[in-house]
Every structure is written in C-alpha cells, then in structure tokens.
PDB file of C-alpha atoms in Angstrom:
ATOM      1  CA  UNK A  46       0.000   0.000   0.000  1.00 59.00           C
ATOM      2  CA  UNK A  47       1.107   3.360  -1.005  1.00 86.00           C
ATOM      3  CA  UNK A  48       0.674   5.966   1.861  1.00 96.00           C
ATOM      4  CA  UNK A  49       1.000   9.591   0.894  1.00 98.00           C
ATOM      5  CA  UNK A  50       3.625  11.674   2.933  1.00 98.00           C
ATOM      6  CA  UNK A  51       1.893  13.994   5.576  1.00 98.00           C
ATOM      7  CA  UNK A  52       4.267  16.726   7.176  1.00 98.00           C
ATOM      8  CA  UNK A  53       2.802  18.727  10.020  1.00 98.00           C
ATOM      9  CA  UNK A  54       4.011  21.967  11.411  1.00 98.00           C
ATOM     10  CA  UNK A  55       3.101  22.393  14.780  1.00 98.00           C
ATOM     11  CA  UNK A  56       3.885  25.849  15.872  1.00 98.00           C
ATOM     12  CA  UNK A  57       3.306  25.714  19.411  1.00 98.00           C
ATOM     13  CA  UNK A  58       2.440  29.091  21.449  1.00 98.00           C
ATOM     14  CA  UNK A  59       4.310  30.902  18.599  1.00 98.00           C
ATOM     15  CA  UNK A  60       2.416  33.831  16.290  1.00 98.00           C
ATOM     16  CA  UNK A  61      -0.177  36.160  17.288  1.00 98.00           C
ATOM     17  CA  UNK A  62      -2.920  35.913  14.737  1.00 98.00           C
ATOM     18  CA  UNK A  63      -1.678  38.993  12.716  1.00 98.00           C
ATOM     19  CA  UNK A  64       1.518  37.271  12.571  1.00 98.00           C
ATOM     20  CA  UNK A  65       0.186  33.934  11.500  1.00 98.00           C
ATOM     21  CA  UNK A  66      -1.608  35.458   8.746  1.00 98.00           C
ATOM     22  CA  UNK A  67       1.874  37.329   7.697  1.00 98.00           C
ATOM     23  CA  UNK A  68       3.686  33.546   8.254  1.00 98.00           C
ATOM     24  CA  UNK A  69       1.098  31.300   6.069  1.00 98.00           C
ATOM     25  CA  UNK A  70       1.556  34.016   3.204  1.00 98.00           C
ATOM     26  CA  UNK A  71       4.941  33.713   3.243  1.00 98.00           C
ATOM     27  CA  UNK A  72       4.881  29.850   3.545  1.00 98.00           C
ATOM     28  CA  UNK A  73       2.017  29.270   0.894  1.00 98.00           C
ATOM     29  CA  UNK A  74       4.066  29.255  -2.357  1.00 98.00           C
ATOM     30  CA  UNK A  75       6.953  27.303  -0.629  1.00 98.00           C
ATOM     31  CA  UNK A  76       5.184  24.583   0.471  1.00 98.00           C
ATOM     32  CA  UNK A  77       3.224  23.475  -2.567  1.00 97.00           C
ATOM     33  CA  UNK A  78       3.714  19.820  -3.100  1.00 97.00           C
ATOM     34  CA  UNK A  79       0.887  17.606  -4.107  1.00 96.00           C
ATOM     35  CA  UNK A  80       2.548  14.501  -3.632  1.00 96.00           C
ATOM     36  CA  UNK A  81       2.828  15.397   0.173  1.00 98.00           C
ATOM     37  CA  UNK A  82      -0.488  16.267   2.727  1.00 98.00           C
ATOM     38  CA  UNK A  83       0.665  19.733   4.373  1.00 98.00           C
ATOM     39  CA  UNK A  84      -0.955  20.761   7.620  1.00 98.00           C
ATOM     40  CA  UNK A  85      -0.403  23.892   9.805  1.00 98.00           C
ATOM     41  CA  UNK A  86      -0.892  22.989  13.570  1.00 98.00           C
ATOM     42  CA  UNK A  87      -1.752  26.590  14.898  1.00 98.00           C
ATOM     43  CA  UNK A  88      -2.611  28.041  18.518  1.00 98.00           C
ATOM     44  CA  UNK A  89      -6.572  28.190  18.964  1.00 98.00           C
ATOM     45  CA  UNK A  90      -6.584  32.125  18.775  1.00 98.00           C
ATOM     46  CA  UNK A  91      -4.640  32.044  15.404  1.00 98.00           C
ATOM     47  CA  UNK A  92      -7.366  29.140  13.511  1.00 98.00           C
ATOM     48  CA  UNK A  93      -9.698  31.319  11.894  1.00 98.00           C
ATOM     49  CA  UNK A  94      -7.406  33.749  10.654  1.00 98.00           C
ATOM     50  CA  UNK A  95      -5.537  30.753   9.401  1.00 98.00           C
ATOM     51  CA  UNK A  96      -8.138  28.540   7.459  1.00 98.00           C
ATOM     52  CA  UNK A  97      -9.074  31.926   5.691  1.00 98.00           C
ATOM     53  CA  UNK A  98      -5.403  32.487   4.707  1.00 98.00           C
ATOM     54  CA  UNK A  99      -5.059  29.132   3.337  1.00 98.00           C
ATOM     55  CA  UNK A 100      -8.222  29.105   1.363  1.00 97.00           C
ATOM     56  CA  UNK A 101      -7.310  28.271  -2.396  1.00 97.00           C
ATOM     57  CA  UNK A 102      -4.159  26.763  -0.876  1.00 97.00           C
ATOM     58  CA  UNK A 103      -3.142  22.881  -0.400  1.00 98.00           C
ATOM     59  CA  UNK A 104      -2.595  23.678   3.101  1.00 98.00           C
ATOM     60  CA  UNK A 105      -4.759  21.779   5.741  1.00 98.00           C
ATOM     61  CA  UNK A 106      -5.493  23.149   9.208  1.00 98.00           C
ATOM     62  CA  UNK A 107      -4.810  21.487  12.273  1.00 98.00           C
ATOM     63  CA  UNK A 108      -5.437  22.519  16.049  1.00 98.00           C
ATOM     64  CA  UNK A 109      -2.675  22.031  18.967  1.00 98.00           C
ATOM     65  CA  UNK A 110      -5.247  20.882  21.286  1.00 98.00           C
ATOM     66  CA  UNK A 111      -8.893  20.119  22.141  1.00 98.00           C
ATOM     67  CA  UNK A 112     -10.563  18.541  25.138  1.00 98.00           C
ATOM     68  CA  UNK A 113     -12.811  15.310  25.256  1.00 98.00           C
ATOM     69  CA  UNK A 114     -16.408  16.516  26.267  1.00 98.00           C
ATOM     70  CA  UNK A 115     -18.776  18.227  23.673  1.00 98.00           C
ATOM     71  CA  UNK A 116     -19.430  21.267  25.981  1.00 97.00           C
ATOM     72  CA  UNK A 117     -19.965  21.941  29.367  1.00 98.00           C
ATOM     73  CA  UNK A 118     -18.191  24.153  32.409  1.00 98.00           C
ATOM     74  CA  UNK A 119     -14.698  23.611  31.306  1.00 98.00           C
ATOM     75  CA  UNK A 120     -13.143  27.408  31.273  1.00 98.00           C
ATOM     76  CA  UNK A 121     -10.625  27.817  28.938  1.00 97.00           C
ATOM     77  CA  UNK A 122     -11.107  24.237  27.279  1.00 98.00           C
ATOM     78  CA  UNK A 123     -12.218  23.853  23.507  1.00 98.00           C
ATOM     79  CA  UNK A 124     -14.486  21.113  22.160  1.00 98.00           C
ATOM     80  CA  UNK A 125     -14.245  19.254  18.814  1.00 98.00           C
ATOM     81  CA  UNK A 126     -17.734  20.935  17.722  1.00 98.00           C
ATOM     82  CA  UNK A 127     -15.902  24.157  17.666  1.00 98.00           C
ATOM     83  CA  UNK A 128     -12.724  23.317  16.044  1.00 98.00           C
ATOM     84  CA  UNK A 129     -14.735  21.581  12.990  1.00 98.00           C
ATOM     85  CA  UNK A 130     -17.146  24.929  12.831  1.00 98.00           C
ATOM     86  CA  UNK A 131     -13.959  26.919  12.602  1.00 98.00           C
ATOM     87  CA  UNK A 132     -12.884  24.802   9.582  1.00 98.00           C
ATOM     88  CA  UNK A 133     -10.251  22.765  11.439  1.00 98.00           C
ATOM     89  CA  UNK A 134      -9.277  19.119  10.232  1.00 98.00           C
ATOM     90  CA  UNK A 135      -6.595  17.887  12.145  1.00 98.00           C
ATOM     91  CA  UNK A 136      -5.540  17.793  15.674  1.00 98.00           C
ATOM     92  CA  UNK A 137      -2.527  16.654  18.202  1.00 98.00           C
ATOM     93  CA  UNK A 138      -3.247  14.707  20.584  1.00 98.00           C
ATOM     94  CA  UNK A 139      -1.108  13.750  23.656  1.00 98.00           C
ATOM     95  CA  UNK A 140       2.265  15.667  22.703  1.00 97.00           C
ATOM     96  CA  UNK A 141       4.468  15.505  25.407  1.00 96.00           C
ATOM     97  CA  UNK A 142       4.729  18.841  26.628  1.00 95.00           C
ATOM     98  CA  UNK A 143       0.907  18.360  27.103  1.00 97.00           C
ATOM     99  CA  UNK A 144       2.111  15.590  29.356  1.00 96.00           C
ATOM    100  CA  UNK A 145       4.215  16.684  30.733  1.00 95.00           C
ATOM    101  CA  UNK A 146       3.204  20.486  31.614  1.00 97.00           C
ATOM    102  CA  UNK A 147      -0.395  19.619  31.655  1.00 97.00           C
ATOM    103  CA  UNK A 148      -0.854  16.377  33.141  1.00 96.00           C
ATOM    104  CA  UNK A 149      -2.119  14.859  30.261  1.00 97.00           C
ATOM    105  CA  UNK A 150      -2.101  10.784  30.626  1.00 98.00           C
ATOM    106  CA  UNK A 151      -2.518   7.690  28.548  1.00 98.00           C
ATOM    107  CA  UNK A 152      -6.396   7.606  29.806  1.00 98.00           C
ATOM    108  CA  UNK A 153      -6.845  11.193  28.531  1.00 98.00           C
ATOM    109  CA  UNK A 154      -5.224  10.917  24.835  1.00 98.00           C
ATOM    110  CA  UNK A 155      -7.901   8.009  24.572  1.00 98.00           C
ATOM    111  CA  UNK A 156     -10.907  10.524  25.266  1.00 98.00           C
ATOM    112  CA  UNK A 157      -9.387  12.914  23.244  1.00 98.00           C
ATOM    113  CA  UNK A 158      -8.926  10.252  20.115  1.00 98.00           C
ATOM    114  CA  UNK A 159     -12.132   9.116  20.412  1.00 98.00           C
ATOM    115  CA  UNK A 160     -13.675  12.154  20.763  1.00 98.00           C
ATOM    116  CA  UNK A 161     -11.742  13.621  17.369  1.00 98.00           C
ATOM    117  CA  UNK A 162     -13.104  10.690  15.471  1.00 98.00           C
ATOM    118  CA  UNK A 163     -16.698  11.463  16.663  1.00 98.00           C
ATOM    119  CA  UNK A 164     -16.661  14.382  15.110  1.00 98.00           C
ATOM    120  CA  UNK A 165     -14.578  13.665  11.777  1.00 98.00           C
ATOM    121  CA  UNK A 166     -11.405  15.143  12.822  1.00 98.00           C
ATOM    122  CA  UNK A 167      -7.956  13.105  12.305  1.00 98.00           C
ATOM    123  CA  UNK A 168      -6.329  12.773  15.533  1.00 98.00           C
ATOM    124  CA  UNK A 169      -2.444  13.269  15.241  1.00 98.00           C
ATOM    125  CA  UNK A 170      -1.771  10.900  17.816  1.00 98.00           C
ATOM    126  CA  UNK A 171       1.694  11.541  19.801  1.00 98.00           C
ATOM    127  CA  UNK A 172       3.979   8.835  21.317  1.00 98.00           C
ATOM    128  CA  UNK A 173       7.289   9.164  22.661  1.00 97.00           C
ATOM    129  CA  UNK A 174      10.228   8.190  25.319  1.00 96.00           C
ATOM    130  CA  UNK A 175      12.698  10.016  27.501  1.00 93.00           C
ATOM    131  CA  UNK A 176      16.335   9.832  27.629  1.00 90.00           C
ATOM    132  CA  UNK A 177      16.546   7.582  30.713  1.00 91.00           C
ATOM    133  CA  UNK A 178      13.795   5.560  29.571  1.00 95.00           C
ATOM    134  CA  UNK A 179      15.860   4.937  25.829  1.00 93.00           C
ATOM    135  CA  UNK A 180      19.090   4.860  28.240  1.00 90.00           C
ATOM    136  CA  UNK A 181      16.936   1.976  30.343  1.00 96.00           C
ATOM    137  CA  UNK A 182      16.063   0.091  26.962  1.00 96.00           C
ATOM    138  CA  UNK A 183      12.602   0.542  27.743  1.00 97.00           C
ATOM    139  CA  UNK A 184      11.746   2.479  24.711  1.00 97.00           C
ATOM    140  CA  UNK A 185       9.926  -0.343  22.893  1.00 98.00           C
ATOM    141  CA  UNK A 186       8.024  -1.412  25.547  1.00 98.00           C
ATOM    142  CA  UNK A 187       7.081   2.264  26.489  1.00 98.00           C
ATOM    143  CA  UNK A 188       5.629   3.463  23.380  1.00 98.00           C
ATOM    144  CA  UNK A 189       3.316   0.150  23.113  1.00 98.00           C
ATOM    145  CA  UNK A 190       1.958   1.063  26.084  1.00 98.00           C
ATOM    146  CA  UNK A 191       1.163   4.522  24.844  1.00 98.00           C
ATOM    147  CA  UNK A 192      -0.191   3.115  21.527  1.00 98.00           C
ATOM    148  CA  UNK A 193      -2.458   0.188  23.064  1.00 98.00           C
ATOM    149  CA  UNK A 194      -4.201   2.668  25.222  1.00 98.00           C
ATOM    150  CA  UNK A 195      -4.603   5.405  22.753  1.00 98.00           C
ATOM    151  CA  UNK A 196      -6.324   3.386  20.807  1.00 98.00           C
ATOM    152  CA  UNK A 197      -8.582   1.385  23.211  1.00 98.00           C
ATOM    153  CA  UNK A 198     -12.186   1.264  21.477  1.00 98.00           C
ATOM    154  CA  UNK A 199     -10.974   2.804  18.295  1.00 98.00           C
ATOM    155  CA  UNK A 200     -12.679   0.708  15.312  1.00 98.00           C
ATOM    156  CA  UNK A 201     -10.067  -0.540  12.311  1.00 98.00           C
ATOM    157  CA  UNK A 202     -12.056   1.620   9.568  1.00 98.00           C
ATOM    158  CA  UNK A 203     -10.798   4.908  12.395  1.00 98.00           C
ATOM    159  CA  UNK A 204      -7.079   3.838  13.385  1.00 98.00           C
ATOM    160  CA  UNK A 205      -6.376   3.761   9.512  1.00 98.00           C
ATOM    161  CA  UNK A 206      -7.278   7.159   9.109  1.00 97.00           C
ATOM    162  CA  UNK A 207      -5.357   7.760  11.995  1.00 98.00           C
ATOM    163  CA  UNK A 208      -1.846   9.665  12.113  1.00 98.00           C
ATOM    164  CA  UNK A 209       0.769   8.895  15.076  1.00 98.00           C
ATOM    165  CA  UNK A 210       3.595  10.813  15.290  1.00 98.00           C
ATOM    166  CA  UNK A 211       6.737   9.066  17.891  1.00 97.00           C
ATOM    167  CA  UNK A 212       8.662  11.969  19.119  1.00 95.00           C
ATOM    168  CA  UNK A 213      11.301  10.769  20.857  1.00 95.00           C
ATOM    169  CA  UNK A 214      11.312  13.473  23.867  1.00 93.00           C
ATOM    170  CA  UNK A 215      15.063  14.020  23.936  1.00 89.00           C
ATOM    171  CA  UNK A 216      14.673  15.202  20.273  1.00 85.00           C
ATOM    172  CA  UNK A 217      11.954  17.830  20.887  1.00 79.00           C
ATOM    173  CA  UNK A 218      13.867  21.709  20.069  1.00 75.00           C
ATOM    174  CA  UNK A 219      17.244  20.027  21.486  1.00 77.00           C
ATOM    175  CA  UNK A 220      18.736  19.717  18.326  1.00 76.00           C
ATOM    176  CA  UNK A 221      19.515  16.059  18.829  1.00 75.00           C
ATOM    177  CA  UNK A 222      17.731  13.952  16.188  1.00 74.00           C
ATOM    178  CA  UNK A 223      17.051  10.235  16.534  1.00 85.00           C
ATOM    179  CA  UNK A 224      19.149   7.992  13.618  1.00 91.00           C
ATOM    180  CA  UNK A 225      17.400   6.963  10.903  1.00 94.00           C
ATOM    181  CA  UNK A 226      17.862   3.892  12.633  1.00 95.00           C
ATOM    182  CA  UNK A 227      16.205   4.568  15.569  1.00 95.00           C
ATOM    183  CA  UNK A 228      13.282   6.667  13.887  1.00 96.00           C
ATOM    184  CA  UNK A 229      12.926   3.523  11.961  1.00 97.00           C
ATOM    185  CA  UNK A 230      13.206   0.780  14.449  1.00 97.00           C
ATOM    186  CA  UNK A 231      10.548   2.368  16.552  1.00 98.00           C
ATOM    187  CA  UNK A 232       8.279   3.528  13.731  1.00 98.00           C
ATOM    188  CA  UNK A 233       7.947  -0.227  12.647  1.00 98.00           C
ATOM    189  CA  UNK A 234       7.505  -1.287  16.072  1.00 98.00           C
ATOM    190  CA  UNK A 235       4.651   1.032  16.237  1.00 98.00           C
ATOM    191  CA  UNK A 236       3.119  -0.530  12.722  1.00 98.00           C
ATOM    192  CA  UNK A 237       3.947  -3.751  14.207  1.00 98.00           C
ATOM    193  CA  UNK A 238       1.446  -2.966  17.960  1.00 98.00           C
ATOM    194  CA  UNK A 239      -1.276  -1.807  15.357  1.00 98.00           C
ATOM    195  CA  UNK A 240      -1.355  -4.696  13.130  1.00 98.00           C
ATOM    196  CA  UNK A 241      -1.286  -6.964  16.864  1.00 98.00           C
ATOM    197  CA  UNK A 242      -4.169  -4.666  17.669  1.00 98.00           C
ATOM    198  CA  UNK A 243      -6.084  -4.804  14.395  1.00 98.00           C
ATOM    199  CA  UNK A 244      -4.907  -6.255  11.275  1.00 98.00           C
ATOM    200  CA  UNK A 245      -2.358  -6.128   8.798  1.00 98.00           C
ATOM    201  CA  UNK A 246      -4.377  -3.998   6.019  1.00 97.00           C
ATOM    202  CA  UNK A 247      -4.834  -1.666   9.056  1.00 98.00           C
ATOM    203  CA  UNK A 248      -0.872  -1.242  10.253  1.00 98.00           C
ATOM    204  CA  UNK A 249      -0.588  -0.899   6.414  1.00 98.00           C
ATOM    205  CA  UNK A 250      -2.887   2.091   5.931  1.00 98.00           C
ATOM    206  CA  UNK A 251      -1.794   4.094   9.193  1.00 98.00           C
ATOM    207  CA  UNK A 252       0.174   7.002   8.800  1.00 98.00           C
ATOM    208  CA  UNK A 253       3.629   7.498  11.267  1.00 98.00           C
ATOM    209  CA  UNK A 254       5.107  10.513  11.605  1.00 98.00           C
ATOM    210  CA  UNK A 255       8.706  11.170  12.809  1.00 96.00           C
ATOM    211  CA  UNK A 256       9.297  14.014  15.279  1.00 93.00           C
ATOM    212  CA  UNK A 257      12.152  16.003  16.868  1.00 86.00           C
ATOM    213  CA  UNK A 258      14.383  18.479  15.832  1.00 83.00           C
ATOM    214  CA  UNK A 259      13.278  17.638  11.758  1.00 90.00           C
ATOM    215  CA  UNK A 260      15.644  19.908   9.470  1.00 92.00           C
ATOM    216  CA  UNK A 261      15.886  20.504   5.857  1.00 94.00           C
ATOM    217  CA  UNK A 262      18.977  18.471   6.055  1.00 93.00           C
ATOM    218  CA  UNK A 263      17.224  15.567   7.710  1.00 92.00           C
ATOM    219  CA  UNK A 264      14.214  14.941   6.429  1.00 95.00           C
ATOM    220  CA  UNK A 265      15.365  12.910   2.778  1.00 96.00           C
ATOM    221  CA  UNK A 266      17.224   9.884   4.665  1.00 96.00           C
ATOM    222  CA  UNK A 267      13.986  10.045   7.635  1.00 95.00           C
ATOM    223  CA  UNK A 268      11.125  10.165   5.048  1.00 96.00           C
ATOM    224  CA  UNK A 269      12.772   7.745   2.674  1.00 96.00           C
ATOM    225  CA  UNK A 270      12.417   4.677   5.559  1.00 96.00           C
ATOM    226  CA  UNK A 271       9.678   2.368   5.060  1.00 97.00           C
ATOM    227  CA  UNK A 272       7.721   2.657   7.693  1.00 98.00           C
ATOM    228  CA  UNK A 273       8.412   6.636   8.461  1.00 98.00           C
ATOM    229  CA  UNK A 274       5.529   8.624   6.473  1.00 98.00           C
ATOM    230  CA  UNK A 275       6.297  12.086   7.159  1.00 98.00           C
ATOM    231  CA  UNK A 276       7.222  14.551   9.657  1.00 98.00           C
ATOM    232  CA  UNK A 277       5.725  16.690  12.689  1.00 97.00           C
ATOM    233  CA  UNK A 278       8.097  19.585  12.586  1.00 96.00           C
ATOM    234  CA  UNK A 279       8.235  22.138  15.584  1.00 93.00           C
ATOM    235  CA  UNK A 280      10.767  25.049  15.634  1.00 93.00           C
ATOM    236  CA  UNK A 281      11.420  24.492  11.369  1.00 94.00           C
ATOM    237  CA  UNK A 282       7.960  25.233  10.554  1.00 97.00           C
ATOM    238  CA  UNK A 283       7.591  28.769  11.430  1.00 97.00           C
ATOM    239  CA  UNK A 284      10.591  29.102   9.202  1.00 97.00           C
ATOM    240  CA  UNK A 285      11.029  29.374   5.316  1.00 96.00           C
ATOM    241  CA  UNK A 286      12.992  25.796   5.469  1.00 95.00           C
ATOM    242  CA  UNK A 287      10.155  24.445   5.934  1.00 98.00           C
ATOM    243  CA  UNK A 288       9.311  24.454   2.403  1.00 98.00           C
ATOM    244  CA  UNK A 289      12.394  22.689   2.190  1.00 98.00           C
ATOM    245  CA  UNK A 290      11.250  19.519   4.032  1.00 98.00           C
ATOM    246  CA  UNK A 291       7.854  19.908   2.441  1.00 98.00           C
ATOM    247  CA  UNK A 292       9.793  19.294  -1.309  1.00 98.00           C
ATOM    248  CA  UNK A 293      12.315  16.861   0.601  1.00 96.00           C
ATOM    249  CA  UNK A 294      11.245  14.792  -2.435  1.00 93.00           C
ATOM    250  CA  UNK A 295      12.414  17.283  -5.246  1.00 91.00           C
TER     251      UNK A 295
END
C-alpha cells in the first residue's frame, strides 16, 4: 500500500494571529507539493485567521489541542464541535509537553482520540520516550503502552485514518535527532502494535510521523524509511525551510 507523505508543522504558542496570517503568506508558495499532505498545527486564537489564509491553498489546518467533552463548564477548554465549525481538520493529541506540563495521561489521549473521530477530525496521535527511559532500553516497551491505550475502542475503519507521530522526547527543540535507525526501528515497532491490535491492512494504511528536531537536512534519509511517512516539525515550521522539508522529495 502506497501511503501519501503527511508533514505537520506544529507551531506551538508561537504567532499572534496577525503574525500567522503574515507567516502562512509567506509559507504558501513554498510549500506546494501535491505529492505530500501539508498541515499547519496553529494556537486556537490564530485558527480562523488561518483557514481563511489558506483558502485556495493545499494547506490543511490542524489545532494544537482540544478537550474530550462536547461542551460543558470547562473554562478555557475547547471542544471538537468548535474546532470543525472553525474549519479545522486535524488535531494533536497527547504531545508531550501536554504531558508533561499539563498532566495529560494515557487515559486522557484516549478521550481525546475518540472524541476527534466522533466528530470527523484526524487525531495526530503523539507517542514518545525520555532519555533515561531509551538509556533503560525501555523504549519499545514504552511506546506500546502509549499506543495500546490510545487506541482502546478505536474501530479498524478509524485507526487507519489515523496519524501517530513518535517523538522521541530528547529530540523535541534540542537539536539532537534520533538515527534513521532509531526513527525507523521504533516507527515499525509502532506498525507492528497496530497490526497486533487490528490487522495487517490496518498497520498498512496508518500514517507514522517522525518528530524532533526535523531539518531541511534531515528529512530525505527520515522520510525515505519504510515505515516513516512524514514529519511533525516544531521550531522548522515557522521558518522558510520548511518548504524545504515539504519538497524533501524534489
């Protein structure tokens, strides 16, 4: 099975919404490539300014958040039902600074996946390890666990539609960048718990994302593995090298 490339910028709390407009204008022309899915992963305040900028673009829309219950008395929370209204179609889920500066768990990305898929939005699911954990040789073991109970009560037809994204933590804006190896080894390991889980046809379909200090430089040798099918990019998507990893392929 042939899965197209997705590469995801996920800009973090970077760009007021003046600025984001200024950014995806900018961006637009250098990251045309329609052998490649582009998304922009963009702070809540800066979505609708940003769909409307990317009209008549191949740029998709994605948010950096969203929590799991349809409405209610959750200050400061946003719901699926609004990100779709505001034109949204993607959305990361469980990156590890949420974990780790929000308390986010295992339990929670499950809501939040399940909750995306309820309303037609494609979870960008994260999974990753830390440096003692890798340093433990637990890394394997750890991201299963992430991926088993992410997916808990997700249907075959949704976890192919899916996106995950491993993001080894000790990569994230360090500078340090997993081998290809290692991007690899774990990115097949991750096909590997999905077809346990489901099926072969559905490890086959799924879409895995490397993440962690992706550069220009990088991307080629990471996006040319098997089971690697793209990029989330952090710091290198609010620059013009992003274009760069978009066309890794030209």
């Amino acid at each position: 099975m042939s899965r197209k490339k997705i590469i995801a910028g996920n800009w973090k709390m970077n760009q007021t919404p003046s600025q984001a407009v200024a950014l995806v204008n900018q961006l637009k022309p250098l990251v045309e490539n329609q052998d490649v899915d582009v998304v922009f992963c963009v702070p809540a305040i800066d979505i609708i300014p940003v769909v409307e900028a990317c009209k008549g673009s191949n740029i998709q829309v994605g948010a950096e958040n969203m929590y799991f219950e349809e409405k209610g008395a959750y200050t400061g929370e946003i719901s699926a039902e609004m990100l779709v209204d505001a034109g949204v179609q993607y959305v990361i889920i469980g990156h590890s600074e949420r974990r780790e500066y929000f308390a986010e768990t295992d339990e929670t990305v499950n809501k939040k996946v399940l909750q995306a898929f309820a309303h037609g939005i494609t979870p960008i699911i994260c999974c990753g390890e830390s440096l003692t954990q890798r340093e433990q040789g637990i890394t394997i073991d750890w991201i299963r666990q992430q991926i088993k109970i992410a997916f808990l009560q997700v249907t075959a037809e949704q976890a192919a539609k899916a996106v995950i994204a491993y993001e080894p933590i000790w990569a994230i804006g360090t500078g340090k960048v997993a081998t290809t190896e290692q991007a690899q080894e774990v990115c097949k390991a991750i096909r590997d718990c999905i077809a346990e889980i489901y099926d072969e046809q559905t490890a086959a379909a799924i879409r895995i994302q490397y993440g962690g200090s992706v550069s220009a430089a990088s991307a080629p040798e990471l996006f040319a593995q098997e089971d690697i099918d793209g990029g989330l990019v952090g710091g290198a998507s609010l620059k013009p090298d992003f274009g760069k990893i978009v066309n890794y392929n030209k």
